[in-house]
PDB file of C-alpha atoms in Angstrom:
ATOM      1  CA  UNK G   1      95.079  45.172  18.281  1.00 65.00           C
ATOM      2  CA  UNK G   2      92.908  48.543  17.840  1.00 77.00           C
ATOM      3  CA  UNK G   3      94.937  51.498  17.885  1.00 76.00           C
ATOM      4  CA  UNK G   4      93.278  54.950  18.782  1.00 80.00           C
ATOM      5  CA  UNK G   5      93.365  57.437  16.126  1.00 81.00           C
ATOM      6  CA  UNK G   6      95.166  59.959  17.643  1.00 82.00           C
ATOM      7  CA  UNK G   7      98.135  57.772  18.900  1.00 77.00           C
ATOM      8  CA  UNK G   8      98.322  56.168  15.212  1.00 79.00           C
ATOM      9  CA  UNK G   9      98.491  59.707  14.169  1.00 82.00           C
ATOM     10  CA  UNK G  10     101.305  60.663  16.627  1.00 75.00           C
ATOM     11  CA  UNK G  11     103.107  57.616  15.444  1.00 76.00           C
ATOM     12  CA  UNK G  12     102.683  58.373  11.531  1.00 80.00           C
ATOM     13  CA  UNK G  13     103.675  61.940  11.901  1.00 76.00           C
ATOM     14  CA  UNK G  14     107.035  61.020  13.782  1.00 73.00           C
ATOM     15  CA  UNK G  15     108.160  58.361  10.855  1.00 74.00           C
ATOM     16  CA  UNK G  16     107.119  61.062   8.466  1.00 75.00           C
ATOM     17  CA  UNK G  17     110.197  63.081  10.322  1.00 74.00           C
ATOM     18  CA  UNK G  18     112.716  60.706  10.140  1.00 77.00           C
ATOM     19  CA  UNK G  19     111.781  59.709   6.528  1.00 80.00           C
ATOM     20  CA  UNK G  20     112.149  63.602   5.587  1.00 82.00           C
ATOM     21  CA  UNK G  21     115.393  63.458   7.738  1.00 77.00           C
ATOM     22  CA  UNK G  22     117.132  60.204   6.362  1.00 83.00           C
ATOM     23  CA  UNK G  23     119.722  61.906   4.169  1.00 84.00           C
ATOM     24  CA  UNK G  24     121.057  64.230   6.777  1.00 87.00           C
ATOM     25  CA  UNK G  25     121.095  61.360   9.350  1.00 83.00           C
ATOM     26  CA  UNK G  26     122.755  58.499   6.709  1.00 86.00           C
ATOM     27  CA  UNK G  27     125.910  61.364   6.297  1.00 87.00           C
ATOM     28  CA  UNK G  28     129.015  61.515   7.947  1.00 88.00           C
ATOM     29  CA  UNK G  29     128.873  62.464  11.475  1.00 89.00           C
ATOM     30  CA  UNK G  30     131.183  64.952  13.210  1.00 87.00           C
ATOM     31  CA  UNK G  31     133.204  65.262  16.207  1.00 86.00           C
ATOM     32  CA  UNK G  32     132.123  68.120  17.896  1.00 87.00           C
ATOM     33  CA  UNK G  33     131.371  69.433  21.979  1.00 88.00           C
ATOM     34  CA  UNK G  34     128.454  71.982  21.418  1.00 90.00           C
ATOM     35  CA  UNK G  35     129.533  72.193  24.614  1.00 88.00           C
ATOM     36  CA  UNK G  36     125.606  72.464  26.370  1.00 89.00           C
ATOM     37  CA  UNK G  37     126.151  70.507  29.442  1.00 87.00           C
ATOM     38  CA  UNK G  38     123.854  67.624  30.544  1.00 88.00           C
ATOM     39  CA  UNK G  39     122.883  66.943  26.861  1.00 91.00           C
ATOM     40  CA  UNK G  40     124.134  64.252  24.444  1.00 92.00           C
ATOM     41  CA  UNK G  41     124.634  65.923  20.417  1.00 93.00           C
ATOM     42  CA  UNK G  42     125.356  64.501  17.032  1.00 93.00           C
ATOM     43  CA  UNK G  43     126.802  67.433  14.606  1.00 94.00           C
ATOM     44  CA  UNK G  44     125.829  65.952  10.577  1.00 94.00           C
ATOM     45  CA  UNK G  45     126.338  68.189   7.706  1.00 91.00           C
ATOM     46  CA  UNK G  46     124.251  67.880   4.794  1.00 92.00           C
ATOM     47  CA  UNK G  47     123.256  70.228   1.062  1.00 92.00           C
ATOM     48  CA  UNK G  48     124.858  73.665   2.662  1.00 91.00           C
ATOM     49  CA  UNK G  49     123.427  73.179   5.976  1.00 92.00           C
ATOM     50  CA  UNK G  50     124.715  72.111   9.121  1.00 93.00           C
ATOM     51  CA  UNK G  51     122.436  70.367  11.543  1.00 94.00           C
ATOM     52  CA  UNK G  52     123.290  69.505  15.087  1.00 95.00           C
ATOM     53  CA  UNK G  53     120.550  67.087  17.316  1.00 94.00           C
ATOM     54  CA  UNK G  54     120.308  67.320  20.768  1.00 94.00           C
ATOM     55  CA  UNK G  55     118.705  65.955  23.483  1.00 92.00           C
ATOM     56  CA  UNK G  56     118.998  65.606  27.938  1.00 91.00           C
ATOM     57  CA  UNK G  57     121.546  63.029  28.103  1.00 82.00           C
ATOM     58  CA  UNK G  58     121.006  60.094  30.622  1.00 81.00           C
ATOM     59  CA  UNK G  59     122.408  62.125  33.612  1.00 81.00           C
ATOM     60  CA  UNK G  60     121.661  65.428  32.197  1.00 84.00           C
ATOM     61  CA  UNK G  61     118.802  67.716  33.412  1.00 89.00           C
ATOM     62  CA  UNK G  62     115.985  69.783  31.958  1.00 92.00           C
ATOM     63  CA  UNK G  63     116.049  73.653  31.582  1.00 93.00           C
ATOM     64  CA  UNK G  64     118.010  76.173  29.701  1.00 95.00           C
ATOM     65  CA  UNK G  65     121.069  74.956  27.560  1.00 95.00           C
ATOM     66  CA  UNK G  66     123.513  76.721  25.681  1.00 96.00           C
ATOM     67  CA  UNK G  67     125.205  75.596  22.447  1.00 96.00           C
ATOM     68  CA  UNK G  68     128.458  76.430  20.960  1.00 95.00           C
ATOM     69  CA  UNK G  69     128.332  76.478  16.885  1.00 93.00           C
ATOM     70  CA  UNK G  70     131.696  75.364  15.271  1.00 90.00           C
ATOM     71  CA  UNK G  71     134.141  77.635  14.150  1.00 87.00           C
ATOM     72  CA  UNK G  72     133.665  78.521  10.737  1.00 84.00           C
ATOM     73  CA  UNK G  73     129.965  78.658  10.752  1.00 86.00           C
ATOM     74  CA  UNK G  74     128.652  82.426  11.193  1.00 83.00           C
ATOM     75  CA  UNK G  75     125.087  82.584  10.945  1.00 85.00           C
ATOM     76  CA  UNK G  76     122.548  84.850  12.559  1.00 91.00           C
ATOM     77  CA  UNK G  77     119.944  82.085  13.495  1.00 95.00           C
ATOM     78  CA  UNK G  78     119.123  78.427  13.635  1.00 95.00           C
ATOM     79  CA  UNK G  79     116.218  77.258  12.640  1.00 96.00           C
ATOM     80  CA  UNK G  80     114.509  74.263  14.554  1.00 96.00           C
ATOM     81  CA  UNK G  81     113.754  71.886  12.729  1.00 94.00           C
ATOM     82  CA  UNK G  82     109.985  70.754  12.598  1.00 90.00           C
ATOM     83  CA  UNK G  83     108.899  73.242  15.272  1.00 93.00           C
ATOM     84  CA  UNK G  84     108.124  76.592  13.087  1.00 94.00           C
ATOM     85  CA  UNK G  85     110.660  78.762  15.418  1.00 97.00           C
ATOM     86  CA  UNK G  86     114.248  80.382  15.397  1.00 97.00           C
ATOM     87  CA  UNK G  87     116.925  81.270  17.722  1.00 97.00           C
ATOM     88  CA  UNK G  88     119.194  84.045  17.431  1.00 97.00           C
ATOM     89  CA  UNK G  89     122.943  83.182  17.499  1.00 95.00           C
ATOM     90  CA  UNK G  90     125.033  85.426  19.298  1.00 94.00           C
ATOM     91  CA  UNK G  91     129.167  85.556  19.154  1.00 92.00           C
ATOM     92  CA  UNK G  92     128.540  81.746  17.736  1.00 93.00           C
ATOM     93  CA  UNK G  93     126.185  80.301  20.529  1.00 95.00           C
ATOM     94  CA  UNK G  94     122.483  80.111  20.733  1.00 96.00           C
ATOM     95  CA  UNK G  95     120.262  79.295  23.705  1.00 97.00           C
ATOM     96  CA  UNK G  96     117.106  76.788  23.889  1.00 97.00           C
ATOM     97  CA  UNK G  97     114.938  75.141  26.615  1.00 96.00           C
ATOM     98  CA  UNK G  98     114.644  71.343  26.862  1.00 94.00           C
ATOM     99  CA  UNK G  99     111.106  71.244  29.076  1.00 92.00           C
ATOM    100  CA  UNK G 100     111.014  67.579  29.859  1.00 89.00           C
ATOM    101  CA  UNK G 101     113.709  64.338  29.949  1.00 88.00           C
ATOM    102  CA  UNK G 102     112.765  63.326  26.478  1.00 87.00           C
ATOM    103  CA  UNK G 103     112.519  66.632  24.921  1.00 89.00           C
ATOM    104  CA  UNK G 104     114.625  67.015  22.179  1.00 91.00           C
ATOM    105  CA  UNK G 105     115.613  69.643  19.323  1.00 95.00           C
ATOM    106  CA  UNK G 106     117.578  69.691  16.014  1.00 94.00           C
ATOM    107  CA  UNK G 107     118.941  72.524  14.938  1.00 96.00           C
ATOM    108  CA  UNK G 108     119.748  73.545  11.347  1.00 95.00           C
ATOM    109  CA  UNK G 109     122.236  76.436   9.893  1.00 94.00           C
ATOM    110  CA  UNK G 110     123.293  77.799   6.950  1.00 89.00           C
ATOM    111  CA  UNK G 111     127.343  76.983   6.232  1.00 85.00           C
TER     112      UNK G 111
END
C-alpha cells in the first residue's frame, strides 16, 4: 500500500505528540467538572504542571467553551499545548473555540 507523503507526514507528526505526551497521560487522572458544557475532559497532573484535555463530547456541539480551573491553581494563562498560543485566565476560567466535532485542545498550567 503507497501512502502519500503528506498523509504519512500528518500521521508521524501526531505519534510524535503522544510520544512527547506519554508521561503526563500514564499519571494519575483526576476527578474534576471543568465544567465547559458539551465537551468530555480528563484533568492529569504531571512535573509542576497541570494539564487538562478536552474535546466536543459525543452530544456536545462546536463553538465557544468555557473552562473552570480547580481551586488551588491561580495562574494567569494556559498554554495550549502544541498550538504556539495562550489564553488568559480570568477569576479561574479561561475561554477557547472548538471549530469542528473532532477539534480538540489540551491545556497546560503552572501549579
Amino acid at each position: 500500500m503507497d501512502i502519500p507523503a503528506d498523509r504519512k507526514a500528518k500521521i508521524k507528526a501526531a505519534l510524535a505528540g503522544i510520544q512527547a505526551l506519554a508521561p503526563v497521560l500514564n499519571t494519575q487522572s483526576y476527578v474534576w467538572n471543568a465544567g465547559a458544557a458539551g465537551t468530555d475532559t480528563m484533568l492529569k497532573s504531571k512535573d509542576g504542571s497541570a494539564y487538562l484535555f478536552a474535546g466536543i463530547g459525543l452530544k456536545g456541539t462546536t463553538g465557544s467553551k468555557t473552562f473552570t480551573l480547580p481551586a488551588g491553581i491561580t495562574g494567569s494563562q494556559v498554554q495550549v499545548v502544541g498550538e504556539n498560543r495562550t489564553i488568559a485566565v480570568q477569576n479561574g476560567k479561561f475561554t477557547d473555540s472548538f471549530a469542528n466535532e473532532y477539534t480538540h485542545h489540551i491545556y497546560q498550567i503552572t501549579i
